[in-house]
Amino acid sequence: MFQPPFLRLVLTSTPASKPNLQIGVNFLLPRLVALDMDGTLLDAHGQLPADFSELEELATARGCELVPASGRQLATLQDMFPEGGTFIAENGSVILRDGEIIATFPLQEETVRAARDAASAISEAHTVVLCSPETAYVARDVTQAARAEISKYYKAVTWVDNLDTVPNTNIIKIAIFCESGSETHIYEPIRRAVPEDNVAVSGKVWLDVMARDVDKGAALTTLAELANVPITATVAFGDYLNDLEMLRAAGTAVAMDNAHPKLKEIADIIAPANTDNGVSTMLRQLLRT
């Protein structure tokens, strides 16, 4: 992680254990900010901050673009941000810029086949979601818990009687839901099955498989290059392991107080938790410096 020489950060704790962050006067204003959704921008109920529209106006006034960067489906992000034109969706497998899809990264057919075979051999209860750029394929006979989780992240869903009828072509991501823990029960067998591809634990109950070198960090780098923004003028906010590459790529990495320990290890800044409106608190300081 490149540590910008213009960043001077002081972290102190209040009695309520909320960090008091002060940014030095020589801090370079960010021009591109990538925002993870769940556990980061969204609160405990999956809602945007009440002041998000104000943050967008502030960012625009300061010449900065806010970009949702999520494991969520593009259709879901577009529904959440109807005025938005730039998104990093499906953990970087789909990139939308100025209202147009500029890149998709399908998995190799043999990768899809190997991952599906490995998943079918896992005894722990789980649900497989096969993602194309346009829709997510899911078997109808899923548990209520799985259906509720899927409805959060996938607005465009094609329910099928048998997932085996879905071909292995044009699959950009394989998502696996495991209520008892994706890192504990799903990660190792899938990683062993597709060691050359990107296997990311994207949440306590989710694991995602993307093509090799496809991640939020690569997508952020692509968007910065297209916008002629130096990577040192980018900021990334995240909380979980699928945000790791994005924080590594960004000029300034911000991990939430509720983030996975591995993100806190590489972060330049620890923001208050998502339940404490941490993104809004930090963004206002960064944009008003």
PDB file of N, CA and C in Angstrom, residues 115-215:
ATOM      1  N   ALA A 115     -15.749 -25.492  -9.880  1.00  0.00           N
ATOM      2  CA  ALA A 115     -16.309 -24.899  -8.667  1.00  0.00           C
ATOM      3  C   ALA A 115     -17.660 -25.508  -8.327  1.00  0.00           C
ATOM      4  N   ARG A 116     -18.478 -25.744  -9.337  1.00  0.00           N
ATOM      5  CA  ARG A 116     -19.787 -26.360  -9.094  1.00  0.00           C
ATOM      6  C   ARG A 116     -19.636 -27.789  -8.588  1.00  0.00           C
ATOM      7  N   ASP A 117     -18.706 -28.522  -9.155  1.00  0.00           N
ATOM      8  CA  ASP A 117     -18.464 -29.892  -8.692  1.00  0.00           C
ATOM      9  C   ASP A 117     -17.989 -29.894  -7.237  1.00  0.00           C
ATOM     10  N   ALA A 118     -17.089 -28.961  -6.908  1.00  0.00           N
ATOM     11  CA  ALA A 118     -16.584 -28.887  -5.537  1.00  0.00           C
ATOM     12  C   ALA A 118     -17.696 -28.509  -4.568  1.00  0.00           C
ATOM     13  N   ALA A 119     -18.540 -27.585  -4.978  1.00  0.00           N
ATOM     14  CA  ALA A 119     -19.646 -27.166  -4.109  1.00  0.00           C
ATOM     15  C   ALA A 119     -20.612 -28.312  -3.854  1.00  0.00           C
ATOM     16  N   SER A 120     -20.873 -29.128  -4.871  1.00  0.00           N
ATOM     17  CA  SER A 120     -21.807 -30.238  -4.706  1.00  0.00           C
ATOM     18  C   SER A 120     -21.291 -31.291  -3.738  1.00  0.00           C
ATOM     19  N   ALA A 121     -19.971 -31.292  -3.525  1.00  0.00           N
ATOM     20  CA  ALA A 121     -19.370 -32.267  -2.610  1.00  0.00           C
ATOM     21  C   ALA A 121     -19.306 -31.766  -1.168  1.00  0.00           C
ATOM     22  N   ILE A 122     -19.663 -30.524  -0.929  1.00  0.00           N
ATOM     23  CA  ILE A 122     -19.633 -29.963   0.430  1.00  0.00           C
ATOM     24  C   ILE A 122     -20.881 -30.404   1.184  1.00  0.00           C
ATOM     25  N   SER A 123     -20.693 -31.016   2.334  1.00  0.00           N
ATOM     26  CA  SER A 123     -21.830 -31.550   3.077  1.00  0.00           C
ATOM     27  C   SER A 123     -22.598 -30.476   3.837  1.00  0.00           C
ATOM     28  N   GLU A 124     -21.910 -29.401   4.224  1.00  0.00           N
ATOM     29  CA  GLU A 124     -22.587 -28.319   4.950  1.00  0.00           C
ATOM     30  C   GLU A 124     -23.635 -27.672   4.050  1.00  0.00           C
ATOM     31  N   ALA A 125     -24.790 -27.361   4.619  1.00  0.00           N
ATOM     32  CA  ALA A 125     -25.874 -26.768   3.829  1.00  0.00           C
ATOM     33  C   ALA A 125     -25.432 -25.455   3.203  1.00  0.00           C
ATOM     34  N   HIS A 126     -25.725 -25.296   1.921  1.00  0.00           N
ATOM     35  CA  HIS A 126     -25.326 -24.081   1.211  1.00  0.00           C
ATOM     36  C   HIS A 126     -26.185 -23.915  -0.037  1.00  0.00           C
ATOM     37  N   THR A 127     -26.131 -22.729  -0.619  1.00  0.00           N
ATOM     38  CA  THR A 127     -26.881 -22.417  -1.837  1.00  0.00           C
ATOM     39  C   THR A 127     -25.945 -21.772  -2.845  1.00  0.00           C
ATOM     40  N   VAL A 128     -25.966 -22.258  -4.082  1.00  0.00           N
ATOM     41  CA  VAL A 128     -25.125 -21.732  -5.149  1.00  0.00           C
ATOM     42  C   VAL A 128     -25.935 -20.763  -6.010  1.00  0.00           C
ATOM     43  N   VAL A 129     -25.324 -19.613  -6.322  1.00  0.00           N
ATOM     44  CA  VAL A 129     -25.917 -18.619  -7.207  1.00  0.00           C
ATOM     45  C   VAL A 129     -24.971 -18.438  -8.391  1.00  0.00           C
ATOM     46  N   LEU A 130     -25.470 -18.662  -9.601  1.00  0.00           N
ATOM     47  CA  LEU A 130     -24.672 -18.477 -10.810  1.00  0.00           C
ATOM     48  C   LEU A 130     -25.032 -17.127 -11.417  1.00  0.00           C
ATOM     49  N   CYS A 131     -24.046 -16.259 -11.550  1.00  0.00           N
ATOM     50  CA  CYS A 131     -24.300 -14.867 -11.945  1.00  0.00           C
ATOM     51  C   CYS A 131     -23.829 -14.597 -13.368  1.00  0.00           C
ATOM     52  N   SER A 132     -24.726 -14.093 -14.181  1.00  0.00           N
ATOM     53  CA  SER A 132     -24.370 -13.547 -15.483  1.00  0.00           C
ATOM     54  C   SER A 132     -24.455 -12.033 -15.365  1.00  0.00           C
ATOM     55  N   PRO A 133     -24.027 -11.276 -16.365  1.00  0.00           N
ATOM     56  CA  PRO A 133     -24.132  -9.814 -16.251  1.00  0.00           C
ATOM     57  C   PRO A 133     -25.570  -9.325 -16.078  1.00  0.00           C
ATOM     58  N   GLU A 134     -26.547 -10.107 -16.587  1.00  0.00           N
ATOM     59  CA  GLU A 134     -27.936  -9.638 -16.585  1.00  0.00           C
ATOM     60  C   GLU A 134     -28.786 -10.211 -15.466  1.00  0.00           C
ATOM     61  N   THR A 135     -28.477 -11.422 -14.995  1.00  0.00           N
ATOM     62  CA  THR A 135     -29.354 -12.075 -14.021  1.00  0.00           C
ATOM     63  C   THR A 135     -28.568 -13.046 -13.159  1.00  0.00           C
ATOM     64  N   ALA A 136     -29.217 -13.500 -12.090  1.00  0.00           N
ATOM     65  CA  ALA A 136     -28.643 -14.519 -11.212  1.00  0.00           C
ATOM     66  C   ALA A 136     -29.522 -15.760 -11.280  1.00  0.00           C
ATOM     67  N   TYR A 137     -28.918 -16.911 -11.501  1.00  0.00           N
ATOM     68  CA  TYR A 137     -29.651 -18.175 -11.588  1.00  0.00           C
ATOM     69  C   TYR A 137     -29.601 -18.888 -10.241  1.00  0.00           C
ATOM     70  N   VAL A 138     -30.777 -19.246  -9.745  1.00  0.00           N
ATOM     71  CA  VAL A 138     -30.884 -19.899  -8.445  1.00  0.00           C
ATOM     72  C   VAL A 138     -31.934 -20.999  -8.530  1.00  0.00           C
ATOM     73  N   ALA A 139     -31.680 -22.129  -7.885  1.00  0.00           N
ATOM     74  CA  ALA A 139     -32.665 -23.206  -7.827  1.00  0.00           C
ATOM     75  C   ALA A 139     -33.844 -22.798  -6.948  1.00  0.00           C
ATOM     76  N   ARG A 140     -35.026 -23.216  -7.330  1.00  0.00           N
ATOM     77  CA  ARG A 140     -36.222 -22.815  -6.591  1.00  0.00           C
ATOM     78  C   ARG A 140     -36.263 -23.371  -5.164  1.00  0.00           C
ATOM     79  N   ASP A 141     -35.707 -24.552  -4.969  1.00  0.00           N
ATOM     80  CA  ASP A 141     -35.863 -25.240  -3.679  1.00  0.00           C
ATOM     81  C   ASP A 141     -34.812 -24.798  -2.659  1.00  0.00           C
ATOM     82  N   VAL A 142     -34.699 -23.497  -2.454  1.00  0.00           N
ATOM     83  CA  VAL A 142     -33.743 -22.987  -1.470  1.00  0.00           C
ATOM     84  C   VAL A 142     -34.467 -22.739  -0.149  1.00  0.00           C
ATOM     85  N   THR A 143     -33.690 -22.626   0.913  1.00  0.00           N
ATOM     86  CA  THR A 143     -34.278 -22.355   2.222  1.00  0.00           C
ATOM     87  C   THR A 143     -34.791 -20.921   2.288  1.00  0.00           C
ATOM     88  N   GLN A 144     -35.625 -20.661   3.265  1.00  0.00           N
ATOM     89  CA  GLN A 144     -36.131 -19.302   3.446  1.00  0.00           C
ATOM     90  C   GLN A 144     -34.989 -18.342   3.771  1.00  0.00           C
ATOM     91  N   ALA A 145     -34.011 -18.820   4.556  1.00  0.00           N
ATOM     92  CA  ALA A 145     -32.868 -17.968   4.895  1.00  0.00           C
ATOM     93  C   ALA A 145     -32.086 -17.596   3.644  1.00  0.00           C
ATOM     94  N   ALA A 146     -31.875 -18.566   2.770  1.00  0.00           N
ATOM     95  CA  ALA A 146     -31.151 -18.294   1.523  1.00  0.00           C
ATOM     96  C   ALA A 146     -31.951 -17.351   0.634  1.00  0.00           C
ATOM     97  N   ARG A 147     -33.247 -17.578   0.536  1.00  0.00           N
ATOM     98  CA  ARG A 147     -34.090 -16.718  -0.309  1.00  0.00           C
ATOM     99  C   ARG A 147     -34.057 -15.275   0.193  1.00  0.00           C
ATOM    100  N   ALA A 148     -34.087 -15.096   1.511  1.00  0.00           N
ATOM    101  CA  ALA A 148     -34.039 -13.745   2.080  1.00  0.00           C
ATOM    102  C   ALA A 148     -32.718 -13.066   1.777  1.00  0.00           C
ATOM    103  N   GLU A 149     -31.615 -13.801   1.889  1.00  0.00           N
ATOM    104  CA  GLU A 149     -30.303 -13.233   1.587  1.00  0.00           C
ATOM    105  C   GLU A 149     -30.180 -12.886   0.107  1.00  0.00           C
ATOM    106  N   ILE A 150     -30.642 -13.784  -0.737  1.00  0.00           N
ATOM    107  CA  ILE A 150     -30.546 -13.551  -2.175  1.00  0.00           C
ATOM    108  C   ILE A 150     -31.342 -12.321  -2.577  1.00  0.00           C
ATOM    109  N   SER A 151     -32.498 -12.132  -1.965  1.00  0.00           N
ATOM    110  CA  SER A 151     -33.328 -10.978  -2.306  1.00  0.00           C
ATOM    111  C   SER A 151     -32.657  -9.654  -1.952  1.00  0.00           C
ATOM    112  N   LYS A 152     -31.736  -9.667  -0.986  1.00  0.00           N
ATOM    113  CA  LYS A 152     -31.016  -8.453  -0.611  1.00  0.00           C
ATOM    114  C   LYS A 152     -30.085  -7.996  -1.729  1.00  0.00           C
ATOM    115  N   TYR A 153     -29.416  -8.943  -2.355  1.00  0.00           N
ATOM    116  CA  TYR A 153     -28.292  -8.627  -3.223  1.00  0.00           C
ATOM    117  C   TYR A 153     -28.585  -8.779  -4.714  1.00  0.00           C
ATOM    118  N   TYR A 154     -29.663  -9.473  -5.051  1.00  0.00           N
ATOM    119  CA  TYR A 154     -29.952  -9.765  -6.456  1.00  0.00           C
ATOM    120  C   TYR A 154     -31.378  -9.340  -6.797  1.00  0.00           C
ATOM    121  N   LYS A 155     -31.494  -8.239  -7.526  1.00  0.00           N
ATOM    122  CA  LYS A 155     -32.810  -7.775  -7.955  1.00  0.00           C
ATOM    123  C   LYS A 155     -33.313  -8.580  -9.148  1.00  0.00           C
ATOM    124  N   ALA A 156     -32.397  -8.936 -10.045  1.00  0.00           N
ATOM    125  CA  ALA A 156     -32.750  -9.718 -11.230  1.00  0.00           C
ATOM    126  C   ALA A 156     -32.385 -11.179 -10.984  1.00  0.00           C
ATOM    127  N   VAL A 157     -33.386 -12.002 -10.745  1.00  0.00           N
ATOM    128  CA  VAL A 157     -33.173 -13.419 -10.434  1.00  0.00           C
ATOM    129  C   VAL A 157     -33.984 -14.277 -11.390  1.00  0.00           C
ATOM    130  N   THR A 158     -33.348 -15.320 -11.914  1.00  0.00           N
ATOM    131  CA  THR A 158     -34.035 -16.326 -12.708  1.00  0.00           C
ATOM    132  C   THR A 158     -34.077 -17.617 -11.895  1.00  0.00           C
ATOM    133  N   TRP A 159     -35.266 -17.964 -11.443  1.00  0.00           N
ATOM    134  CA  TRP A 159     -35.438 -19.173 -10.633  1.00  0.00           C
ATOM    135  C   TRP A 159     -35.606 -20.368 -11.557  1.00  0.00           C
ATOM    136  N   VAL A 160     -34.839 -21.409 -11.305  1.00  0.00           N
ATOM    137  CA  VAL A 160     -34.886 -22.603 -12.157  1.00  0.00           C
ATOM    138  C   VAL A 160     -35.195 -23.828 -11.311  1.00  0.00           C
ATOM    139  N   ASP A 161     -35.788 -24.823 -11.944  1.00  0.00           N
ATOM    140  CA  ASP A 161     -36.110 -26.055 -11.218  1.00  0.00           C
ATOM    141  C   ASP A 161     -34.854 -26.831 -10.861  1.00  0.00           C
ATOM    142  N   ASN A 162     -33.869 -26.770 -11.733  1.00  0.00           N
ATOM    143  CA  ASN A 162     -32.628 -27.516 -11.518  1.00  0.00           C
ATOM    144  C   ASN A 162     -31.469 -26.667 -12.011  1.00  0.00           C
ATOM    145  N   LEU A 163     -30.545 -26.338 -11.135  1.00  0.00           N
ATOM    146  CA  LEU A 163     -29.416 -25.485 -11.513  1.00  0.00           C
ATOM    147  C   LEU A 163     -28.515 -26.158 -12.541  1.00  0.00           C
ATOM    148  N   ASP A 164     -28.585 -27.484 -12.626  1.00  0.00           N
ATOM    149  CA  ASP A 164     -27.762 -28.199 -13.598  1.00  0.00           C
ATOM    150  C   ASP A 164     -28.147 -27.862 -15.035  1.00  0.00           C
ATOM    151  N   THR A 165     -29.331 -27.295 -15.229  1.00  0.00           N
ATOM    152  CA  THR A 165     -29.752 -26.925 -16.583  1.00  0.00           C
ATOM    153  C   THR A 165     -29.121 -25.614 -17.041  1.00  0.00           C
ATOM    154  N   VAL A 166     -28.483 -24.882 -16.139  1.00  0.00           N
ATOM    155  CA  VAL A 166     -27.840 -23.614 -16.492  1.00  0.00           C
ATOM    156  C   VAL A 166     -26.445 -23.909 -17.050  1.00  0.00           C
ATOM    157  N   PRO A 167     -26.141 -23.481 -18.268  1.00  0.00           N
ATOM    158  CA  PRO A 167     -24.819 -23.771 -18.848  1.00  0.00           C
ATOM    159  C   PRO A 167     -23.708 -23.019 -18.123  1.00  0.00           C
ATOM    160  N   ASN A 168     -22.492 -23.470 -18.343  1.00  0.00           N
ATOM    161  CA  ASN A 168     -21.319 -22.876 -17.695  1.00  0.00           C
ATOM    162  C   ASN A 168     -20.752 -21.687 -18.454  1.00  0.00           C
ATOM    163  N   THR A 169     -21.461 -21.212 -19.466  1.00  0.00           N
ATOM    164  CA  THR A 169     -20.994 -20.091 -20.274  1.00  0.00           C
ATOM    165  C   THR A 169     -21.537 -18.765 -19.744  1.00  0.00           C
ATOM    166  N   ASN A 170     -20.763 -17.697 -19.971  1.00  0.00           N
ATOM    167  CA  ASN A 170     -21.155 -16.337 -19.615  1.00  0.00           C
ATOM    168  C   ASN A 170     -21.475 -16.179 -18.124  1.00  0.00           C
ATOM    169  N   ILE A 171     -20.779 -16.936 -17.296  1.00  0.00           N
ATOM    170  CA  ILE A 171     -20.918 -16.797 -15.844  1.00  0.00           C
ATOM    171  C   ILE A 171     -19.777 -15.899 -15.363  1.00  0.00           C
ATOM    172  N   ILE A 172     -20.129 -14.764 -14.772  1.00  0.00           N
ATOM    173  CA  ILE A 172     -19.102 -13.818 -14.337  1.00  0.00           C
ATOM    174  C   ILE A 172     -18.729 -13.993 -12.867  1.00  0.00           C
ATOM    175  N   LYS A 173     -19.617 -14.655 -12.110  1.00  0.00           N
ATOM    176  CA  LYS A 173     -19.351 -14.860 -10.689  1.00  0.00           C
ATOM    177  C   LYS A 173     -20.174 -16.036 -10.194  1.00  0.00           C
ATOM    178  N   ILE A 174     -19.580 -16.799  -9.314  1.00  0.00           N
ATOM    179  CA  ILE A 174     -20.318 -17.834  -8.587  1.00  0.00           C
ATOM    180  C   ILE A 174     -20.366 -17.395  -7.135  1.00  0.00           C
ATOM    181  N   ALA A 175     -21.561 -17.231  -6.607  1.00  0.00           N
ATOM    182  CA  ALA A 175     -21.723 -16.859  -5.207  1.00  0.00           C
ATOM    183  C   ALA A 175     -22.288 -18.062  -4.445  1.00  0.00           C
ATOM    184  N   ILE A 176     -21.772 -18.283  -3.251  1.00  0.00           N
ATOM    185  CA  ILE A 176     -22.247 -19.403  -2.433  1.00  0.00           C
ATOM    186  C   ILE A 176     -22.644 -18.877  -1.059  1.00  0.00           C
ATOM    187  N   PHE A 177     -23.886 -19.123  -0.688  1.00  0.00           N
ATOM    188  CA  PHE A 177     -24.408 -18.733   0.620  1.00  0.00           C
ATOM    189  C   PHE A 177     -24.333 -19.932   1.557  1.00  0.00           C
ATOM    190  N   CYS A 178     -23.756 -19.717   2.740  1.00  0.00           N
ATOM    191  CA  CYS A 178     -23.670 -20.771   3.753  1.00  0.00           C
ATOM    192  C   CYS A 178     -23.994 -20.142   5.100  1.00  0.00           C
ATOM    193  N   GLU A 179     -25.162 -20.463   5.621  1.00  0.00           N
ATOM    194  CA  GLU A 179     -25.637 -19.817   6.838  1.00  0.00           C
ATOM    195  C   GLU A 179     -24.730 -20.090   8.028  1.00  0.00           C
ATOM    196  N   SER A 180     -24.053 -21.209   8.032  1.00  0.00           N
ATOM    197  CA  SER A 180     -23.190 -21.557   9.161  1.00  0.00           C
ATOM    198  C   SER A 180     -21.771 -21.020   9.020  1.00  0.00           C
ATOM    199  N   GLY A 181     -21.492 -20.294   7.924  1.00  0.00           N
ATOM    200  CA  GLY A 181     -20.199 -19.635   7.799  1.00  0.00           C
ATOM    201  C   GLY A 181     -19.444 -19.991   6.536  1.00  0.00           C
ATOM    202  N   SER A 182     -19.258 -19.013   5.650  1.00  0.00           N
ATOM    203  CA  SER A 182     -18.587 -19.272   4.383  1.00  0.00           C
ATOM    204  C   SER A 182     -17.085 -19.485   4.551  1.00  0.00           C
ATOM    205  N   GLU A 183     -16.469 -18.729   5.445  1.00  0.00           N
ATOM    206  CA  GLU A 183     -15.021 -18.863   5.635  1.00  0.00           C
ATOM    207  C   GLU A 183     -14.672 -20.211   6.247  1.00  0.00           C
ATOM    208  N   THR A 184     -15.521 -20.685   7.152  1.00  0.00           N
ATOM    209  CA  THR A 184     -15.264 -21.949   7.847  1.00  0.00           C
ATOM    210  C   THR A 184     -15.549 -23.164   6.985  1.00  0.00           C
ATOM    211  N   HIS A 185     -16.644 -23.154   6.228  1.00  0.00           N
ATOM    212  CA  HIS A 185     -17.109 -24.370   5.561  1.00  0.00           C
ATOM    213  C   HIS A 185     -16.933 -24.388   4.047  1.00  0.00           C
ATOM    214  N   ILE A 186     -16.816 -23.245   3.415  1.00  0.00           N
ATOM    215  CA  ILE A 186     -16.848 -23.200   1.954  1.00  0.00           C
ATOM    216  C   ILE A 186     -15.504 -22.825   1.332  1.00  0.00           C
ATOM    217  N   TYR A 187     -14.772 -21.933   1.975  1.00  0.00           N
ATOM    218  CA  TYR A 187     -13.591 -21.345   1.349  1.00  0.00           C
ATOM    219  C   TYR A 187     -12.556 -22.387   0.905  1.00  0.00           C
ATOM    220  N   GLU A 188     -12.120 -23.249   1.796  1.00  0.00           N
ATOM    221  CA  GLU A 188     -11.013 -24.158   1.465  1.00  0.00           C
ATOM    222  C   GLU A 188     -11.345 -25.114   0.324  1.00  0.00           C
ATOM    223  N   PRO A 189     -12.481 -25.819   0.344  1.00  0.00           N
ATOM    224  CA  PRO A 189     -12.743 -26.730  -0.785  1.00  0.00           C
ATOM    225  C   PRO A 189     -12.896 -26.020  -2.123  1.00  0.00           C
ATOM    226  N   ILE A 190     -13.449 -24.822  -2.128  1.00  0.00           N
ATOM    227  CA  ILE A 190     -13.581 -24.096  -3.387  1.00  0.00           C
ATOM    228  C   ILE A 190     -12.222 -23.571  -3.841  1.00  0.00           C
ATOM    229  N   ARG A 191     -11.426 -23.062  -2.913  1.00  0.00           N
ATOM    230  CA  ARG A 191     -10.097 -22.561  -3.278  1.00  0.00           C
ATOM    231  C   ARG A 191      -9.240 -23.682  -3.865  1.00  0.00           C
ATOM    232  N   ARG A 192      -9.336 -24.868  -3.281  1.00  0.00           N
ATOM    233  CA  ARG A 192      -8.564 -25.996  -3.804  1.00  0.00           C
ATOM    234  C   ARG A 192      -9.032 -26.390  -5.206  1.00  0.00           C
ATOM    235  N   ALA A 193     -10.315 -26.223  -5.455  1.00  0.00           N
ATOM    236  CA  ALA A 193     -10.860 -26.626  -6.762  1.00  0.00           C
ATOM    237  C   ALA A 193     -10.473 -25.665  -7.870  1.00  0.00           C
ATOM    238  N   VAL A 194     -10.363 -24.375  -7.534  1.00  0.00           N
ATOM    239  CA  VAL A 194     -10.039 -23.355  -8.562  1.00  0.00           C
ATOM    240  C   VAL A 194      -8.914 -22.455  -8.039  1.00  0.00           C
ATOM    241  N   PRO A 195      -7.727 -23.008  -7.848  1.00  0.00           N
ATOM    242  CA  PRO A 195      -6.642 -22.255  -7.208  1.00  0.00           C
ATOM    243  C   PRO A 195      -6.117 -21.085  -8.024  1.00  0.00           C
ATOM    244  N   GLU A 196      -6.366 -21.068  -9.333  1.00  0.00           N
ATOM    245  CA  GLU A 196      -5.854 -19.994 -10.180  1.00  0.00           C
ATOM    246  C   GLU A 196      -6.813 -18.814 -10.290  1.00  0.00           C
ATOM    247  N   ASP A 197      -8.007 -18.959  -9.715  1.00  0.00           N
ATOM    248  CA  ASP A 197      -9.000 -17.894  -9.819  1.00  0.00           C
ATOM    249  C   ASP A 197      -9.150 -17.180  -8.483  1.00  0.00           C
ATOM    250  N   ASN A 198      -9.941 -16.127  -8.481  1.00  0.00           N
ATOM    251  CA  ASN A 198     -10.102 -15.300  -7.291  1.00  0.00           C
ATOM    252  C   ASN A 198     -11.257 -15.828  -6.449  1.00  0.00           C
ATOM    253  N   VAL A 199     -10.941 -16.400  -5.313  1.00  0.00           N
ATOM    254  CA  VAL A 199     -11.951 -16.899  -4.372  1.00  0.00           C
ATOM    255  C   VAL A 199     -11.937 -15.964  -3.169  1.00  0.00           C
ATOM    256  N   ALA A 200     -13.045 -15.269  -2.942  1.00  0.00           N
ATOM    257  CA  ALA A 200     -13.089 -14.236  -1.905  1.00  0.00           C
ATOM    258  C   ALA A 200     -14.229 -14.491  -0.938  1.00  0.00           C
ATOM    259  N   VAL A 201     -13.914 -14.427   0.348  1.00  0.00           N
ATOM    260  CA  VAL A 201     -14.957 -14.458   1.378  1.00  0.00           C
ATOM    261  C   VAL A 201     -15.537 -13.048   1.440  1.00  0.00           C
ATOM    262  N   SER A 202     -16.754 -12.887   0.978  1.00  0.00           N
ATOM    263  CA  SER A 202     -17.347 -11.552   0.848  1.00  0.00           C
ATOM    264  C   SER A 202     -18.248 -11.175   2.017  1.00  0.00           C
ATOM    265  N   GLY A 203     -18.425 -12.075   2.947  1.00  0.00           N
ATOM    266  CA  GLY A 203     -19.230 -11.811   4.133  1.00  0.00           C
ATOM    267  C   GLY A 203     -19.233 -13.045   5.008  1.00  0.00           C
ATOM    268  N   LYS A 204     -19.824 -12.945   6.154  1.00  0.00           N
ATOM    269  CA  LYS A 204     -19.832 -14.079   7.076  1.00  0.00           C
ATOM    270  C   LYS A 204     -20.532 -15.298   6.483  1.00  0.00           C
ATOM    271  N   VAL A 205     -21.501 -15.061   5.605  1.00  0.00           N
ATOM    272  CA  VAL A 205     -22.267 -16.174   5.042  1.00  0.00           C
ATOM    273  C   VAL A 205     -22.143 -16.278   3.523  1.00  0.00           C
ATOM    274  N   TRP A 206     -21.242 -15.494   2.924  1.00  0.00           N
ATOM    275  CA  TRP A 206     -21.108 -15.486   1.470  1.00  0.00           C
ATOM    276  C   TRP A 206     -19.671 -15.713   1.031  1.00  0.00           C
ATOM    277  N   LEU A 207     -19.516 -16.420  -0.059  1.00  0.00           N
ATOM    278  CA  LEU A 207     -18.230 -16.585  -0.732  1.00  0.00           C
ATOM    279  C   LEU A 207     -18.453 -16.367  -2.222  1.00  0.00           C
ATOM    280  N   ASP A 208     -17.502 -15.701  -2.886  1.00  0.00           N
ATOM    281  CA  ASP A 208     -17.623 -15.409  -4.312  1.00  0.00           C
ATOM    282  C   ASP A 208     -16.413 -15.930  -5.068  1.00  0.00           C
ATOM    283  N   VAL A 209     -16.664 -16.409  -6.263  1.00  0.00           N
ATOM    284  CA  VAL A 209     -15.597 -16.842  -7.172  1.00  0.00           C
ATOM    285  C   VAL A 209     -15.641 -15.956  -8.404  1.00  0.00           C
ATOM    286  N   MET A 210     -14.528 -15.278  -8.679  1.00  0.00           N
ATOM    287  CA  MET A 210     -14.379 -14.452  -9.883  1.00  0.00           C
ATOM    288  C   MET A 210     -13.172 -14.944 -10.688  1.00  0.00           C
ATOM    289  N   ALA A 211     -13.057 -14.473 -11.891  1.00  0.00           N
ATOM    290  CA  ALA A 211     -11.913 -14.838 -12.719  1.00  0.00           C
ATOM    291  C   ALA A 211     -10.614 -14.313 -12.109  1.00  0.00           C
ATOM    292  N   ARG A 212      -9.534 -14.914 -12.513  1.00  0.00           N
ATOM    293  CA  ARG A 212      -8.221 -14.519 -12.020  1.00  0.00           C
ATOM    294  C   ARG A 212      -7.974 -13.031 -12.278  1.00  0.00           C
ATOM    295  N   ASP A 213      -7.448 -12.351 -11.271  1.00  0.00           N
ATOM    296  CA  ASP A 213      -7.105 -10.924 -11.338  1.00  0.00           C
ATOM    297  C   ASP A 213      -8.322 -10.016 -11.457  1.00  0.00           C
ATOM    298  N   VAL A 214      -9.503 -10.554 -11.246  1.00  0.00           N
ATOM    299  CA  VAL A 214     -10.716  -9.741 -11.246  1.00  0.00           C
ATOM    300  C   VAL A 214     -11.114  -9.477  -9.803  1.00  0.00           C
ATOM    301  N   ASP A 215     -11.139  -8.209  -9.431  1.00  0.00           N
ATOM    302  CA  ASP A 215     -11.509  -7.818  -8.081  1.00  0.00           C
ATOM    303  C   ASP A 215     -11.843  -6.334  -8.079  1.00  0.00           C
TER     304      ASP A 215
END
